Amino acid sequence: MPVNIDEFVNEYVDSLRCGEAGLFVGAGLSLASGMPSWKNLLKKPAESIGMNVDKEEDLVTLAQYYVNESHDARTKINTELKSQFGCLSKINDNQKIIAQLPIDTIWTTNYDNLLEKAFENNDKICDVKRSKDDFTSSPKNSSVTFYKMHGDISNVNEAIITRRQYEEYDRNFELYVTALKSDLVRKTFLFIGYSFQDPNLKYILSQLRLLLGNNPREHYFLIKKPEKRSGESTEDFEYRVNKQRLQIEDLEQYCIKAVEVDNYEQITTVLEEIKSKVKQNHVFLSSAQVADQGISQENLKKLLTTLSYKLIQNNNVIVNGYGWHAGNAIVKGALMAIMEDPSKSIDEYLKIFPFPQPDKGMSRESMGKEWTKIRQEMLDNSGIAIFISGNKNDQDKIILSSGMLEEFQIAQQKNVLPIPIGYTGGASQEISSKINEDYESYYGNNKVLINGAKKLSQTGLTIKETIDTVLSMICNIQK
């Protein structure tokens, strides 16, 4: 029985947040980037031995037949692999979204390196296990490990493609088999772009089922609902529907649950929803103040320290740019909460993006592009943005923080939900006034958020009342 999409998203997001999510990627993920299907790849080799690839389902055996027929057949396959995969360069939308998820373990049977490039484009260091030799070392500070269990385009001679290679896989690639078994036990996997025709994986899953009995870890796979093709008979369509039903029921025996989508485009929507939800506990705190306005600097520090403490105590991740008279207070509260809970670490719960300052003789305006890039990166990593105070000194005049106003604009572009504490003055008051003009554009019909935003714009709130209101709004967003 397929799992409801919302149920799957919530379960997988929980796994991502606690660092227990894995991803298993098949060829389908790279098709939108121009990667050839296996049938297209083997079309010419099949024809050369009198076979029709459209009539074959066991393509691994078909590749073996081709290799059996000629001593240089494997060389020709390698040349075709280089030709077809070497020119791939377009990172598709799904790969871009996945690269923004806090995921540290990816298994793939793909030869291309587009997903690795997507992660690198997000400034993540990849540890890529292309061969057995790569298991002996890892790059420093790597954030994600790729296990390329069938090889890589950089070394097509070792790419797994024929039936004999599959038959000998357990013996020749024992390190991969052992590592995959371990990950399937420890993590919740999402299989994407994968057909489950790989005999290696079937063998590993059967071994785990025997070892774990009735208590295996739950995993999920995305699959498109059958759709009647043009000119297809009702009988043939019903046959395909029944076949997919039987496949889903069979995979349930391995605790791999189907998540059906109406079309392939919906996979992007599902991934976007996962990204959005997983970021909802990443809270961007924007605050900077050089002069007392709506709130004194002393009370601002108390507010920021207590708020950051409470946010992390409630298992939120703080994202911050270390603004004037704000950064120290935020870090202080965060560290207090982290040190009280042995299960929490600084790297996991506190994301600081310090702004580089201009060299002597350079203006602050000269850093504009670099600062904008940092702000975009911070908000890429956030689901909620809290704006507090926000003023700066410009030629001995106290003006609104242009940086905070830019952060609000970026938050809107990236669908990050804003929570301005308007009564603290400065840019946050400006942001609050803008939201007050049209609450529904920002919060829909959510009365908790609308009433909370109204309350935070009013003077006279205590620090405790302010924090209670903010936390109530965040809980409502995250529920």
CSV table of C-alpha atoms in Angstrom, one decimal:
chain,number,residue,atom,x,y,z
A,1,MET,CA,0.0,0.0,0.0
A,2,PRO,CA,1.6,3.3,-1.1
A,3,VAL,CA,2.4,5.9,1.6
A,4,ASN,CA,0.7,9.3,1.6
A,5,ILE,CA,3.1,12.0,0.3
A,6,ASP,CA,2.6,14.2,3.4
A,7,GLU,CA,3.3,11.2,5.7
A,8,PHE,CA,6.5,10.4,3.8
A,9,VAL,CA,7.7,14.0,3.8
A,10,ASN,CA,7.3,14.3,7.6
A,11,GLU,CA,9.1,11.0,8.3
A,12,TYR,CA,12.0,11.8,6.0
A,13,VAL,CA,12.4,15.3,7.3
A,14,ASP,CA,12.6,13.9,10.8
A,15,SER,CA,15.4,11.6,9.7
A,16,LEU,CA,17.2,14.5,8.0
A,17,ARG,CA,17.0,16.6,11.1
A,18,CYS,CA,18.6,14.0,13.3
A,19,GLY,CA,21.3,13.0,10.7
A,20,GLU,CA,19.8,9.6,9.9
A,21,ALA,CA,18.7,10.1,6.3
A,22,GLY,CA,20.4,8.5,3.3
A,23,LEU,CA,19.8,8.7,-0.4
A,24,PHE,CA,20.0,6.0,-3.1
A,25,VAL,CA,20.2,7.5,-6.6
A,26,GLY,CA,19.5,5.7,-9.9
A,27,ALA,CA,19.7,6.7,-13.5
A,28,GLY,CA,16.3,8.4,-13.5
A,29,LEU,CA,17.7,11.4,-11.5
A,30,SER,CA,20.1,12.3,-14.3
A,31,LEU,CA,17.8,11.8,-17.3
A,32,ALA,CA,16.7,15.5,-17.2
A,33,SER,CA,20.4,16.4,-17.6
A,34,GLY,CA,20.6,14.5,-20.9
A,35,MET,CA,21.9,11.2,-19.6
A,36,PRO,CA,21.0,8.4,-22.0
A,37,SER,CA,18.8,5.5,-20.8
A,38,TRP,CA,20.3,2.1,-20.7
A,39,LYS,CA,18.3,1.1,-23.7
A,40,ASN,CA,19.7,3.9,-25.7
A,41,LEU,CA,23.2,3.1,-24.5
A,42,LEU,CA,22.9,-0.6,-25.6
A,43,LYS,CA,20.9,0.0,-28.7
A,44,LYS,CA,23.8,-0.2,-31.2
A,45,PRO,CA,25.7,-3.0,-29.4
A,46,ALA,CA,22.4,-5.1,-29.4
A,47,GLU,CA,21.9,-4.5,-33.1
A,48,SER,CA,25.4,-5.7,-33.8
A,49,ILE,CA,24.7,-9.1,-32.3
A,50,GLY,CA,21.2,-9.4,-33.9
A,51,MET,CA,19.2,-8.4,-30.8
A,52,ASN,CA,16.5,-5.8,-30.3
A,53,VAL,CA,16.9,-3.8,-27.1
A,54,ASP,CA,13.2,-2.9,-27.1
A,55,LYS,CA,12.3,-6.5,-26.7
A,56,GLU,CA,14.7,-7.1,-23.8
A,57,GLU,CA,14.2,-6.3,-20.1
A,58,ASP,CA,17.4,-8.0,-18.7
A,59,LEU,CA,19.9,-5.4,-20.0
A,60,VAL,CA,22.7,-6.7,-17.8
A,61,THR,CA,22.5,-10.1,-19.6
A,62,LEU,CA,22.3,-8.3,-23.0
A,63,ALA,CA,25.5,-6.4,-22.2
A,64,GLN,CA,27.1,-9.8,-21.3
A,65,TYR,CA,26.0,-11.3,-24.6
A,66,TYR,CA,27.7,-8.4,-26.5
A,67,VAL,CA,30.9,-8.8,-24.5
A,68,ASN,CA,30.9,-12.6,-25.2
A,69,GLU,CA,30.7,-12.0,-28.9
A,70,SER,CA,33.9,-10.0,-29.4
A,71,HIS,CA,37.2,-9.6,-27.7
A,72,ASP,CA,37.1,-5.8,-28.1
A,73,ALA,CA,33.5,-5.4,-27.1
A,74,ARG,CA,34.2,-4.0,-23.7
A,75,THR,CA,36.5,-1.4,-25.2
A,76,LYS,CA,33.7,-0.3,-27.5
A,77,ILE,CA,31.3,-0.1,-24.5
A,78,ASN,CA,33.9,2.0,-22.6
A,79,THR,CA,34.2,4.3,-25.6
A,80,GLU,CA,30.4,4.7,-25.7
A,81,LEU,CA,30.3,5.4,-22.0
A,82,LYS,CA,32.9,8.2,-22.3
A,83,SER,CA,31.1,9.6,-25.3
A,84,GLN,CA,27.6,9.6,-23.7
A,85,PHE,CA,28.5,10.6,-20.1
A,86,GLY,CA,31.6,12.7,-20.5
A,87,CYS,CA,29.7,15.6,-22.1
A,88,LEU,CA,27.1,15.9,-19.4
A,89,SER,CA,27.3,19.2,-17.6
A,90,LYS,CA,23.8,20.4,-16.9
A,91,ILE,CA,22.8,20.1,-13.3
A,92,ASN,CA,19.0,19.6,-13.2
A,93,ASP,CA,16.5,21.1,-10.7
A,94,ASN,CA,16.2,17.9,-8.6
A,95,GLN,CA,19.9,17.6,-8.2
A,96,LYS,CA,20.1,21.3,-7.1
A,97,ILE,CA,17.4,20.8,-4.5
A,98,ILE,CA,19.0,17.6,-3.1
A,99,ALA,CA,22.4,19.4,-2.8
A,100,GLN,CA,20.7,21.8,-0.4
A,101,LEU,CA,19.5,19.1,2.0
A,102,PRO,CA,21.5,18.3,5.1
A,103,ILE,CA,22.3,14.8,3.9
A,104,ASP,CA,25.6,13.1,4.5
A,105,THR,CA,25.3,9.7,2.8
A,106,ILE,CA,24.5,9.1,-0.9
A,107,TRP,CA,24.7,5.8,-2.7
A,108,THR,CA,24.4,5.7,-6.5
A,109,THR,CA,24.8,3.3,-9.4
A,110,ASN,CA,25.3,6.3,-11.8
A,111,TYR,CA,28.6,6.9,-13.5
A,112,ASP,CA,28.1,10.7,-14.0
A,113,ASN,CA,29.3,13.3,-11.5
A,114,LEU,CA,26.5,15.9,-11.8
A,115,LEU,CA,25.1,15.4,-8.3
A,116,GLU,CA,28.6,15.7,-6.8
A,117,LYS,CA,29.0,19.0,-8.7
A,118,ALA,CA,25.7,20.2,-7.4
A,119,PHE,CA,26.9,19.7,-3.8
A,120,GLU,CA,30.3,21.3,-4.6
A,121,ASN,CA,28.4,24.3,-6.0
A,122,ASN,CA,26.8,24.6,-2.5
A,123,ASP,CA,30.3,24.8,-1.0
A,124,LYS,CA,30.1,21.3,0.4
A,125,ILE,CA,33.2,19.1,0.5
A,126,CYS,CA,32.5,15.7,-1.1
A,127,ASP,CA,34.2,12.4,-0.2
A,128,VAL,CA,33.7,10.3,-3.3
A,129,LYS,CA,34.3,6.5,-3.1
A,130,ARG,CA,34.8,5.7,-6.8
A,131,SER,CA,36.8,2.6,-6.1
A,132,LYS,CA,37.9,0.3,-3.3
A,133,ASP,CA,41.1,2.3,-2.8
A,134,ASP,CA,39.1,5.4,-1.9
A,135,PHE,CA,37.9,3.7,1.4
A,136,THR,CA,41.4,4.2,2.9
A,137,SER,CA,41.2,8.0,3.0
A,138,SER,CA,38.8,10.9,3.1
A,139,PRO,CA,39.2,14.7,2.5
A,140,LYS,CA,39.3,16.9,5.6
A,141,ASN,CA,36.0,18.3,6.8
A,142,SER,CA,33.9,16.5,4.2
A,143,SER,CA,30.2,17.0,4.6
A,144,VAL,CA,28.8,14.3,2.3
A,145,THR,CA,30.0,10.8,1.2
A,146,PHE,CA,29.2,9.5,-2.2
A,147,TYR,CA,29.5,5.7,-2.7
A,148,LYS,CA,29.7,5.1,-6.5
A,149,MET,CA,29.1,1.3,-6.3
A,150,HIS,CA,29.1,0.8,-10.0
A,151,GLY,CA,32.1,3.0,-10.8
A,152,ASP,CA,32.6,6.5,-12.2
A,153,ILE,CA,33.0,8.0,-15.7
A,154,SER,CA,36.6,8.9,-14.7
A,155,ASN,CA,37.5,5.2,-14.8
A,156,VAL,CA,35.2,3.4,-17.2
A,157,ASN,CA,37.4,0.3,-17.3
A,158,GLU,CA,36.0,-0.6,-13.8
A,159,ALA,CA,32.4,0.4,-14.5
A,160,ILE,CA,30.0,-2.4,-13.6
A,161,ILE,CA,27.9,-3.2,-16.6
A,162,THR,CA,27.9,-7.0,-17.5
A,163,ARG,CA,26.2,-9.9,-15.8
A,164,ARG,CA,29.5,-11.5,-14.9
A,165,GLN,CA,30.6,-8.4,-13.0
A,166,TYR,CA,27.3,-8.4,-11.1
A,167,GLU,CA,27.8,-12.1,-10.2
A,168,GLU,CA,31.3,-11.4,-8.9
A,169,TYR,CA,30.4,-8.2,-7.2
A,170,ASP,CA,30.0,-9.5,-3.6
A,171,ARG,CA,33.5,-11.0,-3.8
A,172,ASN,CA,35.3,-8.2,-5.6
A,173,PHE,CA,33.6,-5.2,-3.9
A,174,GLU,CA,33.1,-6.5,-0.4
A,175,LEU,CA,33.8,-3.1,1.1
A,176,TYR,CA,30.9,-1.6,-0.7
A,177,VAL,CA,28.6,-4.4,0.3
A,178,THR,CA,29.5,-4.2,4.0
A,179,ALA,CA,29.2,-0.4,4.0
A,180,LEU,CA,25.8,-0.4,2.3
A,181,LYS,CA,24.4,-3.1,4.7
A,182,SER,CA,25.5,-0.9,7.6
A,183,ASP,CA,23.9,2.3,6.2
A,184,LEU,CA,20.6,0.5,5.4
A,185,VAL,CA,20.4,-0.5,9.0
A,186,ARG,CA,21.4,2.9,10.4
A,187,LYS,CA,19.6,5.3,8.1
A,188,THR,CA,16.3,5.9,6.4
A,189,PHE,CA,16.9,5.8,2.7
A,190,LEU,CA,15.0,7.5,-0.1
A,191,PHE,CA,15.4,5.7,-3.4
A,192,ILE,CA,15.0,8.1,-6.3
A,193,GLY,CA,15.3,7.5,-10.0
A,194,TYR,CA,15.8,3.8,-9.3
A,195,SER,CA,14.1,0.8,-10.9
A,196,PHE,CA,15.2,-2.0,-8.4
A,197,GLN,CA,16.4,-4.1,-11.2
A,198,ASP,CA,20.0,-4.2,-9.8
A,199,PRO,CA,20.8,-7.8,-8.7
A,200,ASN,CA,23.4,-6.5,-6.2
A,201,LEU,CA,20.9,-4.5,-4.2
A,202,LYS,CA,18.3,-7.2,-4.3
A,203,TYR,CA,20.9,-9.6,-2.8
A,204,ILE,CA,21.9,-7.1,-0.1
A,205,LEU,CA,18.2,-6.5,0.8
A,206,SER,CA,17.5,-10.2,1.0
A,207,GLN,CA,20.5,-10.6,3.3
A,208,LEU,CA,19.3,-7.8,5.6
A,209,ARG,CA,15.8,-9.2,5.7
A,210,LEU,CA,17.2,-12.6,6.9
A,211,LEU,CA,19.5,-10.9,9.5
A,212,LEU,CA,16.9,-8.5,10.9
A,213,GLY,CA,13.8,-10.5,10.6
A,214,ASN,CA,10.7,-8.4,11.3
A,215,ASN,CA,12.5,-5.3,12.5
A,216,PRO,CA,14.3,-3.7,9.5
A,217,ARG,CA,14.6,0.0,9.0
A,218,GLU,CA,11.9,1.7,6.9
A,219,HIS,CA,12.9,3.1,3.5
A,220,TYR,CA,11.0,4.9,0.8
A,221,PHE,CA,11.0,5.0,-3.0
A,222,LEU,CA,9.4,7.5,-5.4
A,223,ILE,CA,7.4,5.9,-8.3
A,224,LYS,CA,5.1,7.4,-10.9
A,225,LYS,CA,1.5,6.1,-11.1
A,226,PRO,CA,0.8,4.2,-14.3
A,227,GLU,CA,-0.8,6.3,-17.0
A,228,LYS,CA,-2.4,4.9,-20.1
A,229,ARG,CA,-0.2,5.5,-23.1
A,230,SER,CA,-1.4,6.7,-26.5
A,231,GLY,CA,-2.7,3.7,-28.5
A,232,GLU,CA,-2.3,1.3,-25.5
A,233,SER,CA,-5.1,-1.2,-25.1
A,234,THR,CA,-7.0,-1.4,-21.9
A,235,GLU,CA,-5.8,-4.9,-21.3
A,236,ASP,CA,-2.1,-3.9,-21.6
A,237,PHE,CA,-2.6,-0.9,-19.4
A,238,GLU,CA,-4.3,-3.0,-16.7
A,239,TYR,CA,-1.4,-5.4,-16.9
A,240,ARG,CA,1.1,-2.7,-16.2
A,241,VAL,CA,-1.0,-1.4,-13.3
A,242,ASN,CA,-1.1,-4.9,-11.8
A,243,LYS,CA,2.6,-5.4,-12.3
A,244,GLN,CA,3.4,-2.2,-10.5
A,245,ARG,CA,1.1,-3.2,-7.6
A,246,LEU,CA,2.9,-6.5,-7.3
A,247,GLN,CA,6.3,-4.7,-7.3
A,248,ILE,CA,5.2,-2.4,-4.6
A,249,GLU,CA,3.9,-5.3,-2.5
A,250,ASP,CA,7.2,-7.2,-3.1
A,251,LEU,CA,9.3,-4.2,-1.9
A,252,GLU,CA,7.2,-3.9,1.2
A,253,GLN,CA,8.7,-7.3,2.2
A,254,TYR,CA,12.0,-5.4,2.5
A,255,CYS,CA,10.3,-2.5,4.4
A,256,ILE,CA,10.7,-0.2,1.3
A,257,LYS,CA,7.5,1.7,1.0
A,258,ALA,CA,6.2,3.3,-2.2
A,259,VAL,CA,5.4,7.0,-2.5
A,260,GLU,CA,3.4,7.4,-5.7
A,261,VAL,CA,3.5,10.7,-7.7
A,262,ASP,CA,1.1,11.6,-10.5
A,263,ASN,CA,4.0,12.7,-12.9
A,264,TYR,CA,7.7,13.1,-12.8
A,265,GLU,CA,7.4,16.9,-12.4
A,266,GLN,CA,5.8,16.2,-9.0
A,267,ILE,CA,9.0,14.7,-7.7
A,268,THR,CA,10.5,18.2,-7.9
A,269,THR,CA,7.5,19.5,-5.8
A,270,VAL,CA,8.1,16.7,-3.2
A,271,LEU,CA,11.8,17.5,-3.0
A,272,GLU,CA,11.0,21.3,-2.6
A,273,GLU,CA,8.6,20.5,0.2
A,274,ILE,CA,11.2,18.4,2.0
A,275,LYS,CA,13.7,21.2,1.6
A,276,SER,CA,11.2,23.8,2.9
A,277,LYS,CA,10.2,21.7,5.9
A,278,VAL,CA,13.7,20.6,6.9
A,279,LYS,CA,14.7,24.3,6.9
A,280,GLN,CA,11.8,25.3,9.2
A,281,ASN,CA,13.9,24.6,12.3
A,282,HIS,CA,16.8,26.8,10.9
A,283,VAL,CA,16.1,30.2,12.3
A,284,PHE,CA,17.9,33.2,10.9
A,285,LEU,CA,18.5,35.9,13.6
A,286,SER,CA,19.1,39.3,12.0
A,287,SER,CA,20.0,42.1,14.4
A,288,ALA,CA,22.4,45.0,14.5
A,289,GLN,CA,22.3,48.2,16.6
A,290,VAL,CA,24.7,51.1,17.2
A,291,ALA,CA,22.3,53.3,19.1
A,292,ASP,CA,19.3,52.9,21.4
A,293,GLN,CA,16.0,53.4,19.6
A,294,GLY,CA,13.0,51.2,20.3
A,295,ILE,CA,15.0,49.1,22.7
A,296,SER,CA,18.1,49.8,24.8
A,297,GLN,CA,21.3,48.0,24.0
A,298,GLU,CA,21.2,46.4,27.4
A,299,ASN,CA,17.7,45.0,26.8
A,300,LEU,CA,18.6,44.0,23.3
A,301,LYS,CA,21.4,41.8,24.6
A,302,LYS,CA,19.1,40.2,27.1
A,303,LEU,CA,16.5,39.6,24.5
A,304,LEU,CA,19.0,38.1,22.0
A,305,THR,CA,20.7,35.9,24.6
A,306,THR,CA,17.5,34.5,26.0
A,307,LEU,CA,15.9,34.0,22.6
A,308,SER,CA,18.9,32.2,21.1
A,309,TYR,CA,19.0,30.0,24.3
A,310,LYS,CA,15.3,29.1,24.0
A,311,LEU,CA,15.5,28.5,20.3
A,312,ILE,CA,18.3,25.9,20.6
A,313,GLN,CA,16.7,24.4,23.7
A,314,ASN,CA,13.7,23.8,21.4
A,315,ASN,CA,15.9,22.0,18.9
A,316,ASN,CA,16.2,24.9,16.4
A,317,VAL,CA,19.4,25.7,14.5
A,318,ILE,CA,20.5,29.4,14.7
A,319,VAL,CA,21.8,31.1,11.5
A,320,ASN,CA,23.5,34.4,12.1
A,321,GLY,CA,25.8,37.0,10.5
A,322,TYR,CA,27.3,38.3,13.8
A,323,GLY,CA,25.9,41.9,13.5
A,324,TRP,CA,27.0,44.9,15.6
A,325,HIS,CA,26.2,44.6,19.4
A,326,ALA,CA,24.2,41.4,18.5
A,327,GLY,CA,26.6,38.6,17.6
A,328,ASN,CA,28.1,38.1,21.0
A,329,ALA,CA,24.7,38.0,22.7
A,330,ILE,CA,23.4,35.4,20.2
A,331,VAL,CA,26.4,33.2,20.5
A,332,LYS,CA,26.4,33.4,24.3
A,333,GLY,CA,22.8,32.2,24.5
A,334,ALA,CA,23.4,29.5,22.0
A,335,LEU,CA,26.4,28.2,23.7
A,336,MET,CA,24.6,28.1,27.1
A,337,ALA,CA,21.9,25.8,25.6
A,338,ILE,CA,24.4,23.6,23.7
A,339,MET,CA,26.6,23.1,26.8
A,340,GLU,CA,23.6,22.1,28.9
A,341,ASP,CA,22.7,19.3,26.5
A,342,PRO,CA,25.4,16.6,25.7
A,343,SER,CA,23.5,15.5,22.6
A,344,LYS,CA,23.9,18.9,20.9
A,345,SER,CA,27.1,20.2,19.2
A,346,ILE,CA,28.1,23.7,18.2
A,347,ASP,CA,28.6,22.7,14.5
A,348,GLU,CA,25.1,21.3,14.3
A,349,TYR,CA,23.1,24.0,16.1
A,350,LEU,CA,25.0,27.2,15.4
A,351,LYS,CA,25.7,28.5,11.9
A,352,ILE,CA,27.8,31.7,11.9
A,353,PHE,CA,28.5,33.6,8.7
A,354,PRO,CA,30.9,36.5,9.7
A,355,PHE,CA,31.0,39.4,7.3
A,356,PRO,CA,34.5,40.3,6.1
A,357,GLN,CA,35.4,43.9,6.7
A,358,PRO,CA,37.0,46.3,4.1
A,359,ASP,CA,40.7,46.8,4.1
A,360,LYS,CA,42.1,50.1,5.2
A,361,GLY,CA,41.3,52.8,2.7
A,362,MET,CA,38.4,50.9,1.2
A,363,SER,CA,34.7,51.8,1.7
A,364,ARG,CA,32.1,49.5,3.2
A,365,GLU,CA,30.1,49.9,0.0
A,366,SER,CA,33.0,48.1,-1.9
A,367,MET,CA,32.0,44.9,0.0
A,368,GLY,CA,28.4,45.1,-1.2
A,369,LYS,CA,28.5,42.1,-3.6
A,370,GLU,CA,30.3,39.9,-1.2
A,371,TRP,CA,28.0,40.8,1.7
A,372,THR,CA,25.0,40.1,-0.5
A,373,LYS,CA,26.3,36.7,-1.4
A,374,ILE,CA,26.7,35.9,2.3
A,375,ARG,CA,23.2,37.1,3.1
A,376,GLN,CA,21.8,34.9,0.3
A,377,GLU,CA,23.8,31.9,1.6
A,378,MET,CA,22.4,32.5,5.2
A,379,LEU,CA,18.8,32.6,4.0
A,380,ASP,CA,19.4,29.6,1.7
A,381,ASN,CA,20.0,27.8,5.0
A,382,SER,CA,17.0,29.2,6.8
A,383,GLY,CA,13.2,28.6,6.9
A,384,ILE,CA,12.3,31.4,9.4
A,385,ALA,CA,13.9,34.9,9.7
A,386,ILE,CA,13.6,37.0,12.9
A,387,PHE,CA,14.3,40.7,12.5
A,388,ILE,CA,15.3,42.7,15.7
A,389,SER,CA,16.2,46.4,15.9
A,390,GLY,CA,18.4,47.3,12.9
A,391,ASN,CA,20.2,50.6,12.8
A,392,LYS,CA,23.6,51.8,11.8
A,393,ASN,CA,25.8,54.9,11.8
A,394,ASP,CA,26.2,56.7,8.5
A,395,GLN,CA,28.3,59.9,8.7
A,396,ASP,CA,27.3,60.5,12.3
A,397,LYS,CA,23.7,59.9,11.5
A,398,ILE,CA,21.7,56.9,12.9
A,399,ILE,CA,19.8,55.4,9.9
A,400,LEU,CA,18.0,52.2,9.2
A,401,SER,CA,20.2,49.1,8.6
A,402,SER,CA,20.2,48.7,4.8
A,403,GLY,CA,21.7,45.2,5.3
A,404,MET,CA,18.7,44.1,7.3
A,405,LEU,CA,16.3,45.5,4.7
A,406,GLU,CA,18.2,43.6,2.0
A,407,GLU,CA,18.0,40.4,4.1
A,408,PHE,CA,14.2,40.9,4.3
A,409,GLN,CA,14.0,41.2,0.5
A,410,ILE,CA,16.1,38.0,0.1
A,411,ALA,CA,13.9,36.2,2.6
A,412,GLN,CA,10.9,37.1,0.4
A,413,GLN,CA,12.6,35.8,-2.7
A,414,LYS,CA,13.5,32.5,-1.0
A,415,ASN,CA,10.1,32.0,0.7
A,416,VAL,CA,11.7,32.3,4.2
A,417,LEU,CA,8.9,33.3,6.6
A,418,PRO,CA,9.6,36.7,8.3
A,419,ILE,CA,9.0,37.5,12.0
A,420,PRO,CA,9.9,41.1,12.7
A,421,ILE,CA,9.9,42.3,16.3
A,422,GLY,CA,8.7,45.8,15.3
A,423,TYR,CA,8.7,47.5,18.6
A,424,THR,CA,12.5,47.2,18.8
A,425,GLY,CA,12.7,50.0,16.2
A,426,GLY,CA,15.1,50.5,13.3
A,427,ALA,CA,14.7,48.3,10.2
A,428,SER,CA,12.7,45.7,12.0
A,429,GLN,CA,10.0,48.4,12.6
A,430,GLU,CA,10.1,49.2,8.9
A,431,ILE,CA,9.7,45.5,8.0
A,432,SER,CA,6.9,45.2,10.5
A,433,SER,CA,5.0,48.1,9.0
A,434,LYS,CA,5.4,46.6,5.5
A,435,ILE,CA,3.9,43.3,6.7
A,436,ASN,CA,1.1,45.1,8.6
A,437,GLU,CA,-0.1,46.5,5.3
A,438,ASP,CA,-0.9,43.1,4.0
A,439,TYR,CA,-0.7,40.3,6.6
A,440,GLU,CA,-2.2,37.6,4.3
A,441,SER,CA,0.6,38.0,1.7
A,442,TYR,CA,3.0,36.8,4.3
A,443,TYR,CA,1.0,34.6,6.6
A,444,GLY,CA,-2.1,33.6,4.6
A,445,ASN,CA,-5.1,33.2,6.9
A,446,ASN,CA,-3.0,31.9,9.8
A,447,LYS,CA,-4.4,33.8,12.8
A,448,VAL,CA,-1.6,32.8,15.2
A,449,LEU,CA,1.0,34.3,12.9
A,450,ILE,CA,-1.0,37.4,12.1
A,451,ASN,CA,-1.9,38.1,15.8
A,452,GLY,CA,1.7,37.4,16.8
A,453,ALA,CA,3.1,39.8,14.3
A,454,LYS,CA,0.6,42.5,15.5
A,455,LYS,CA,1.6,41.9,19.1
A,456,LEU,CA,5.3,42.2,18.3
A,457,SER,CA,4.8,45.6,16.7
A,458,GLN,CA,3.3,47.1,19.9
A,459,THR,CA,5.5,48.8,22.5
A,460,GLY,CA,5.4,47.8,26.2
A,461,LEU,CA,6.1,44.1,25.7
A,462,THR,CA,8.4,42.5,28.3
A,463,ILE,CA,11.3,40.3,27.1
A,464,LYS,CA,9.5,37.2,28.3
A,465,GLU,CA,6.3,38.2,26.5
A,466,THR,CA,8.3,38.9,23.3
A,467,ILE,CA,10.0,35.5,23.4
A,468,ASP,CA,6.8,33.6,24.3
A,469,THR,CA,5.1,35.2,21.3
A,470,VAL,CA,8.0,34.4,18.9
A,471,LEU,CA,8.2,30.8,20.1
A,472,SER,CA,4.5,30.4,19.7
A,473,MET,CA,4.7,31.6,16.1
A,474,ILE,CA,7.6,29.3,15.4
A,475,CYS,CA,5.8,26.3,16.9
A,476,ASN,CA,2.8,27.1,14.7
A,477,ILE,CA,5.0,27.2,11.6
A,478,GLN,CA,6.7,23.9,12.4
A,479,LYS,CA,3.7,21.8,13.4
